[in-house]
Coordinates of C-alpha atoms in Angstrom, one line a residue:
R1 CA 15.3 5.0 -7.6
F2 CA 15.1 7.9 -5.1
M3 CA 17.0 11.2 -5.2
L4 CA 18.0 12.7 -1.9
P5 CA 19.4 16.2 -2.3
P6 CA 21.2 17.6 0.8
A7 CA 19.7 20.9 2.0
P8 CA 21.5 23.8 3.8
G9 CA 21.1 23.7 7.6
L10 CA 19.9 20.1 7.7
R11 CA 21.8 16.8 7.7
S12 CA 25.1 17.3 6.0
A13 CA 26.1 15.6 2.7
L14 CA 28.7 13.6 4.6
K15 CA 26.1 12.3 7.2
L16 CA 23.7 11.4 4.4
R17 CA 26.3 9.6 2.4
L18 CA 27.4 7.7 5.5
G19 CA 23.8 6.7 6.3
L20 CA 23.2 5.5 2.7
F21 CA 26.5 3.6 2.9
L22 CA 25.2 1.7 5.9
Y23 CA 21.8 1.3 4.2
D24 CA 23.6 -0.5 1.3
R25 CA 25.7 -2.6 3.6
L26 CA 23.3 -3.6 6.3
G27 CA 20.1 -3.9 4.3
N28 CA 21.1 -7.3 2.8
R29 CA 20.7 -5.7 -0.6
K30 CA 20.6 -8.3 -3.4
A31 CA 18.4 -7.1 -6.2
L32 CA 18.6 -3.4 -5.7
P33 CA 21.4 -1.3 -7.2
P34 CA 23.8 0.6 -4.8
T35 CA 23.7 4.2 -3.9
R36 CA 25.6 6.7 -6.1
T37 CA 26.3 10.4 -6.1
A38 CA 24.7 12.5 -8.8
D39 CA 25.6 15.9 -10.2
L40 CA 22.1 17.5 -10.3
T41 CA 23.3 20.2 -12.7
H42 CA 23.7 17.5 -15.4
H43 CA 21.1 15.0 -14.4
P44 CA 17.4 14.7 -15.5
V45 CA 16.3 14.4 -11.9
G46 CA 17.9 17.8 -11.2
V47 CA 15.8 19.6 -13.8
P48 CA 12.6 20.1 -11.6
L49 CA 14.7 21.2 -8.6
Q50 CA 15.7 24.7 -7.7
R51 CA 19.2 25.6 -9.1
S52 CA 20.7 25.7 -5.6
Y53 CA 20.6 21.9 -5.4
R54 CA 23.7 20.8 -7.2
L55 CA 24.4 17.4 -5.5
G56 CA 22.2 14.5 -4.8
F57 CA 22.4 10.9 -3.6
E58 CA 20.5 8.3 -5.6
Y59 CA 19.5 5.1 -3.8
A60 CA 17.1 2.3 -4.5
D61 CA 14.1 1.0 -2.5
C62 CA 11.1 -1.2 -3.3
R63 CA 7.6 0.1 -4.1
V64 CA 4.2 -1.5 -3.7
D65 CA 0.6 -0.7 -4.6
D66 CA -0.9 -1.3 -1.1
A67 CA -4.5 -1.9 -2.3
R68 CA -3.4 -4.4 -4.9
L69 CA -1.2 -6.1 -2.3
V70 CA -4.3 -6.7 -0.1
V71 CA -6.4 -8.0 -3.0
L72 CA -3.6 -10.4 -4.2
N73 CA -3.1 -11.8 -0.7
A74 CA -6.8 -12.5 -0.5
M75 CA -6.8 -14.1 -3.9
D76 CA -3.8 -16.2 -2.9
A77 CA -5.6 -17.4 0.2
A78 CA -8.8 -18.1 -1.7
E79 CA -7.0 -20.2 -4.2
R80 CA -5.6 -22.2 -1.2
G81 CA -9.0 -22.9 0.3
A82 CA -9.8 -19.8 2.4
V83 CA -13.2 -18.2 2.3
I84 CA -13.0 -14.4 1.8
R85 CA -15.9 -12.4 3.2
T86 CA -15.8 -8.8 1.9
R87 CA -18.3 -6.3 3.3
T88 CA -18.9 -8.5 6.3
R89 CA -18.8 -7.1 9.8
C90 CA -18.3 -9.2 12.9
V91 CA -20.8 -7.6 15.3
R92 CA -20.5 -10.0 18.3
A93 CA -18.4 -13.0 19.4
E94 CA -19.3 -15.5 22.1
R95 CA -16.3 -17.3 23.7
G96 CA -16.6 -20.9 24.8
S97 CA -14.7 -24.0 23.8
E98 CA -14.8 -22.4 20.4
W99 CA -15.7 -18.9 19.1
E100 CA -19.2 -18.3 17.8
L101 CA -19.2 -15.2 15.6
V102 CA -22.3 -13.2 14.6
L103 CA -21.8 -11.7 11.2
N104 CA -23.6 -8.9 9.4
A105 CA -23.3 -9.2 5.6
R106 CA -25.1 -6.1 4.3
G107 CA -28.0 -6.5 6.7
R108 CA -28.1 -10.3 6.5
R109 CA -27.3 -12.1 9.8
E110 CA -25.0 -15.1 9.7
V111 CA -23.1 -17.2 12.2
A112 CA -19.7 -18.8 11.9
T113 CA -17.5 -20.7 14.4
A114 CA -13.7 -20.7 14.9
R115 CA -11.3 -22.7 17.0
V116 CA -9.0 -19.7 17.1
L117 CA -9.7 -16.0 16.5
V118 CA -7.1 -13.5 15.2
N119 CA -7.9 -9.9 15.8
A120 CA -6.0 -8.2 13.0
A121 CA -8.3 -5.2 12.7
G122 CA -5.6 -2.5 12.4
P123 CA -7.0 0.9 13.6
W124 CA -10.1 -0.9 15.0
V125 CA -8.1 -3.5 17.0
D126 CA -9.0 -2.0 20.4
Q127 CA -12.6 -1.4 19.5
V128 CA -13.0 -5.0 18.4
S129 CA -11.3 -6.3 21.6
E130 CA -13.5 -4.1 23.8
H131 CA -16.9 -4.0 22.1
V132 CA -17.1 -7.2 19.9
L133 CA -14.9 -9.7 21.9
R134 CA -15.6 -8.1 25.2
L135 CA -12.1 -8.8 26.5
A136 CA -10.8 -7.1 29.7
A137 CA -7.4 -6.3 28.1
Q138 CA -6.0 -2.8 28.3
P139 CA -5.9 -0.9 25.0
H140 CA -2.4 -1.0 23.4
A141 CA -2.9 0.7 20.0
R142 CA -1.5 4.1 19.3
L143 CA -3.1 5.6 16.3
I144 CA -0.9 7.8 14.0
K145 CA -2.3 9.6 11.0
G146 CA -0.4 10.0 7.8
S147 CA -1.7 12.4 5.1
H148 CA -0.9 12.8 1.4
F149 CA -2.0 15.0 -1.5
V150 CA -1.8 14.5 -5.3
V151 CA -1.1 17.2 -7.9
R152 CA -0.6 17.1 -11.7
R153 CA 2.8 15.7 -12.6
L154 CA 5.7 17.8 -11.4
F155 CA 8.4 15.9 -13.3
D156 CA 8.6 13.6 -16.4
H157 CA 10.9 10.8 -15.2
D158 CA 10.2 7.7 -13.1
R159 CA 12.3 8.4 -10.0
G160 CA 11.1 9.7 -6.7
Y161 CA 12.4 12.4 -4.3
T162 CA 13.3 12.2 -0.6
L163 CA 13.0 15.7 0.7
Q164 CA 14.4 16.7 4.1
A165 CA 12.0 18.8 6.2
R166 CA 13.3 21.4 8.7
D167 CA 11.8 19.4 11.6
G168 CA 14.0 16.4 10.9
R169 CA 11.4 14.3 9.0
V170 CA 11.4 13.5 5.3
V171 CA 8.7 14.0 2.7
F172 CA 8.4 12.0 -0.5
A173 CA 7.5 13.2 -4.0
L174 CA 6.6 10.1 -6.1
P175 CA 5.3 9.4 -9.6
F176 CA 1.7 8.4 -9.2
A177 CA -1.0 7.0 -11.6
Q178 CA 1.0 7.9 -14.7
D179 CA 0.0 11.6 -14.9
F180 CA 0.3 12.7 -11.3
T181 CA 2.7 13.2 -8.4
L182 CA 2.0 12.0 -4.9
I183 CA 3.3 14.1 -1.9
G184 CA 3.5 12.7 1.6
T185 CA 3.5 11.8 4.4
T186 CA 2.8 13.3 7.8
D187 CA 3.0 11.8 11.3
E188 CA 0.6 13.1 13.9
P189 CA -1.5 11.5 16.7
F190 CA -5.0 10.7 15.6
V191 CA -8.1 11.1 17.7
G192 CA -11.5 10.8 16.1
D193 CA -13.5 8.5 13.8
V194 CA -11.2 5.9 12.4
N195 CA -13.7 5.3 9.6
A196 CA -13.2 8.8 8.1
P197 CA -9.6 10.2 8.5
A198 CA -8.9 13.3 6.5
P199 CA -5.9 15.7 6.1
S200 CA -6.0 18.8 8.3
P201 CA -5.2 22.2 6.7
G202 CA -2.0 22.2 8.8
E203 CA -0.8 19.0 7.3
L204 CA -1.4 20.2 3.7
T205 CA 0.4 23.5 4.5
Y206 CA 3.3 21.5 6.0
L207 CA 3.7 19.3 2.9
I208 CA 3.3 22.2 0.5
E209 CA 6.0 24.2 2.3
V210 CA 8.5 21.3 2.2
V211 CA 7.8 20.7 -1.6
N212 CA 8.2 24.4 -2.4
Q213 CA 11.7 24.4 -0.7
Y214 CA 12.9 22.1 -3.4
F215 CA 11.0 22.4 -6.6
R216 CA 11.1 25.2 -9.1
H217 CA 7.4 24.9 -9.9
K218 CA 5.6 26.2 -6.8
V219 CA 2.7 24.2 -5.5
S220 CA -0.4 25.8 -4.0
I221 CA -3.5 24.4 -2.4
D222 CA -5.3 25.1 -5.7
D223 CA -3.1 22.6 -7.5
V224 CA -4.2 19.7 -5.2
V225 CA -6.5 17.3 -7.1
W226 CA -6.9 14.7 -4.4
T227 CA -6.1 14.2 -0.7
F228 CA -6.2 11.1 1.5
S229 CA -5.2 10.0 5.0
G230 CA -4.4 6.6 6.4
I231 CA -4.1 5.5 10.1
R232 CA -1.2 3.5 11.3
S233 CA -2.2 1.3 14.2
L234 CA 1.1 1.0 16.1
Y235 CA 1.9 -0.7 19.4
D236 CA 2.1 1.9 22.1
D237 CA 5.6 1.7 23.4
G238 CA 5.4 5.0 25.3
A239 CA 7.6 7.0 22.8
G240 CA 7.0 10.7 22.9
K241 CA 7.0 11.7 19.2
P242 CA 4.7 9.9 16.7
E243 CA 7.7 9.3 14.4
D244 CA 9.6 7.5 17.2
V245 CA 6.9 4.9 17.9
T246 CA 8.0 1.5 17.0
R247 CA 6.8 0.1 13.6
D248 CA 7.5 -3.4 14.8
Y249 CA 4.6 -5.8 15.3
H250 CA 3.5 -7.1 18.7
L251 CA 1.5 -10.3 19.2
M252 CA -0.6 -10.9 22.3
L253 CA -2.0 -14.4 22.8
D254 CA -4.9 -14.9 25.2
D255 CA -5.1 -18.7 25.6
K256 CA -6.8 -19.2 28.9
R257 CA -7.7 -22.8 29.8
R258 CA -11.1 -24.2 28.7
V259 CA -11.9 -21.4 26.3
A260 CA -10.9 -20.7 22.7
P261 CA -7.8 -18.6 22.2
V262 CA -7.6 -15.2 20.6
L263 CA -4.4 -13.7 19.1
T264 CA -4.3 -9.9 18.9
I265 CA -1.9 -8.2 16.5
Y266 CA -0.6 -4.7 17.1
G267 CA 1.6 -2.7 14.7
G268 CA 3.5 -4.1 11.7
K269 CA 4.1 -2.6 8.3
I270 CA 4.0 -3.7 4.6
T271 CA 7.6 -4.8 4.5
T272 CA 7.2 -7.2 7.4
A273 CA 3.7 -8.5 6.4
R274 CA 4.8 -12.1 5.6
K275 CA 7.1 -12.3 8.6
L276 CA 4.3 -11.1 10.8
A277 CA 2.0 -13.8 9.3
E278 CA 4.5 -16.5 9.9
A279 CA 5.0 -15.3 13.5
A280 CA 1.3 -15.2 14.1
L281 CA 0.9 -18.8 12.8
D282 CA 3.8 -19.9 14.9
R283 CA 1.9 -18.6 18.0
I284 CA -1.4 -20.5 17.1
G285 CA 0.1 -23.4 15.2
K286 CA -0.4 -25.8 18.1
Y287 CA -4.1 -25.7 17.5
F288 CA -3.8 -26.9 13.9
Q289 CA -2.0 -29.4 11.8
M290 CA 0.5 -27.0 10.3
H291 CA 2.9 -27.1 7.3
P292 CA 6.3 -25.4 7.7
P293 CA 6.6 -21.8 6.6
W294 CA 6.6 -21.5 2.8
T295 CA 5.7 -18.0 1.7
Q296 CA 9.3 -16.6 1.5
D297 CA 9.9 -18.1 -2.0
V298 CA 6.3 -18.2 -3.3
P299 CA 5.0 -15.3 -5.4
L300 CA 1.6 -13.8 -5.1
P301 CA -0.9 -14.4 -8.0
G302 CA 0.6 -13.0 -11.2
G303 CA 4.1 -12.6 -9.8
D304 CA 5.6 -15.8 -11.2
F305 CA 8.5 -14.2 -13.0
A306 CA 12.0 -13.1 -12.1
V307 CA 12.4 -10.0 -10.0
D308 CA 14.2 -8.2 -12.8
D309 CA 11.9 -9.4 -15.6
F310 CA 9.2 -6.8 -15.3
T311 CA 10.3 -5.0 -18.5
V312 CA 10.3 -8.4 -20.2
Q313 CA 6.7 -8.9 -19.2
V314 CA 5.7 -5.6 -20.6
T315 CA 7.4 -6.3 -23.9
R316 CA 5.8 -9.7 -24.0
A317 CA 2.3 -8.1 -23.5
R318 CA 2.8 -5.6 -26.3
N319 CA 4.1 -8.3 -28.6
K320 CA 1.1 -10.6 -27.9
W321 CA -1.5 -7.9 -27.9
P322 CA -0.1 -5.2 -30.3
F323 CA -3.1 -3.0 -29.9
L324 CA -2.0 -2.1 -26.4
S325 CA -0.3 1.2 -25.9
A326 CA 2.8 1.4 -23.9
D327 CA 0.9 3.0 -21.0
A328 CA -1.8 0.4 -21.1
A329 CA 0.6 -2.5 -21.2
L330 CA 2.6 -1.0 -18.3
R331 CA -0.6 -0.5 -16.1
L332 CA -1.9 -4.0 -16.8
V333 CA 1.3 -5.7 -16.1
Q334 CA 1.9 -3.7 -12.9
A335 CA -1.6 -4.6 -11.7
Y336 CA -1.9 -8.2 -12.9
G337 CA 1.5 -9.6 -13.9
T338 CA 1.2 -12.8 -15.8
R339 CA -2.5 -12.9 -15.1
I340 CA -3.0 -10.4 -17.8
D341 CA -3.6 -13.4 -20.0
R342 CA -6.8 -14.1 -18.1
I343 CA -8.1 -10.7 -19.0
L344 CA -7.0 -10.3 -22.6
G345 CA -7.1 -13.9 -23.7
E346 CA -7.1 -14.2 -27.4
A347 CA -8.2 -10.7 -28.1
A348 CA -7.0 -9.2 -31.4
S349 CA -8.2 -5.7 -30.8
F350 CA -9.7 -3.5 -28.1
D351 CA -13.1 -4.2 -29.7
D352 CA -12.8 -7.8 -28.6
L353 CA -12.6 -6.7 -24.9
G354 CA -16.0 -5.2 -24.7
P355 CA -17.0 -1.6 -23.9
R356 CA -14.3 1.0 -23.2
F357 CA -14.5 3.1 -20.0
V358 CA -12.1 5.5 -18.5
G359 CA -8.6 5.3 -20.0
D360 CA -7.9 1.8 -21.2
L361 CA -10.3 0.1 -18.8
T362 CA -12.4 -2.5 -20.7
G363 CA -15.4 -4.7 -20.1
A364 CA -13.0 -7.7 -20.0
E365 CA -11.0 -6.2 -17.2
L366 CA -14.2 -5.3 -15.3
R367 CA -15.5 -8.9 -15.6
Y368 CA -12.2 -10.2 -14.3
L369 CA -12.3 -7.8 -11.3
M370 CA -15.9 -8.7 -10.5
S371 CA -15.4 -12.5 -10.8
R372 CA -11.9 -12.9 -9.4
E373 CA -11.2 -9.8 -7.2
W374 CA -14.5 -9.2 -5.4
A375 CA -15.1 -5.8 -7.0
Q376 CA -18.8 -4.8 -6.4
T377 CA -18.8 -1.0 -6.9
A378 CA -17.3 1.6 -9.3
D379 CA -15.1 2.8 -6.5
D380 CA -13.8 -0.8 -5.9
V381 CA -12.7 -0.8 -9.6
L382 CA -11.4 2.8 -9.9
W383 CA -9.6 3.2 -6.6
S384 CA -8.6 -0.2 -5.2
R385 CA -8.2 -2.3 -8.3
A386 CA -7.5 -0.5 -11.6
K387 CA -6.3 2.8 -9.9
L388 CA -8.0 5.0 -12.5
G389 CA -10.1 7.1 -10.0
L390 CA -8.2 10.3 -10.7
L391 CA -9.0 10.1 -14.4
A392 CA -12.7 9.1 -14.1
S393 CA -15.6 11.4 -14.6
G394 CA -19.1 11.1 -13.0
Q395 CA -20.3 9.6 -16.3
D396 CA -17.5 7.0 -16.2
R397 CA -18.6 6.0 -12.7
E398 CA -22.2 5.6 -13.8
D399 CA -21.2 3.5 -16.8
I400 CA -19.1 1.2 -14.7
A401 CA -21.8 0.9 -12.0
R402 CA -24.4 -0.1 -14.8
F403 CA -22.0 -2.7 -16.4

């Protein structure tokens, strides 16, 4: 649930309520509860806010752990026969009746062939087209940077905040990694090394100013414990402002006669990922023996339970493994769903799970991540898989690396 408090001089309460009314009606909402008005003077979500905010609109949206979504899609594909090649760079591609790809896997040269190539390289899409595939196509990617920062927890509940900024955009304040709050995001054109995006001082100042307009506890740059930036690779539709550029995906198929085809993907976002995949396969399906689309009703690994049964799964985990704390059970079910069984097995205590690392991370979980989720480094585990990086010390990283 998100709380959206109207702010003086910005969108009026009436306009916000009308927008959320349309959001409820047009969004084909089935599992999510409807918007409601809240009296912030008598609501737990109002406690962290400045006293001038007396009214708020609470609405529902979905959330996702983006890194785990990537891993679970890869696991799902592997279990259906795909070969997943992590830390492998395509350095050259020769186009003939089929593609011949020259791969660099940590210094080792390998060759693979493909009837069809899909360039889904995100921020690197134009670089791959120009330098690896050597296509004559004009660049179409527009790179937009979004930056975030993390501070110690600003509030004790599980809701998020949607905060209006004076430039018309919104900033989110979200519960993050149990003990922290995530603040973001920005929208600005990106120019530079796509391998190393970083927040600018101006972006951090902007986000801090927006947060401090709403919360009683004032945030300063000294409170920031972590920052990160991501690059959105959008299709360049000619829009003037970064926030106005379309987030829709755009597919370009180059299928000249007598040479292998290549499909280039621009844009897209998490909420349309599976529709994008279906659309992509629809474009290249004539080159393969295809099954009808099937992903709409099929859960990713570990997600084979009802949409409103998450709490049931957490309760089940604590009943089956009573040594789990509430926080440990919550984290494990959030990350692995029903596949928590493959980690904990018949363990009767934490001692049965091997050595303990940061938080509730155990040797059993590490073995699972290495054998099933391609984890090879401490950072793979702490940031992309278990999401415990903010709690880990240098010694924790060394211990995990030696495991």
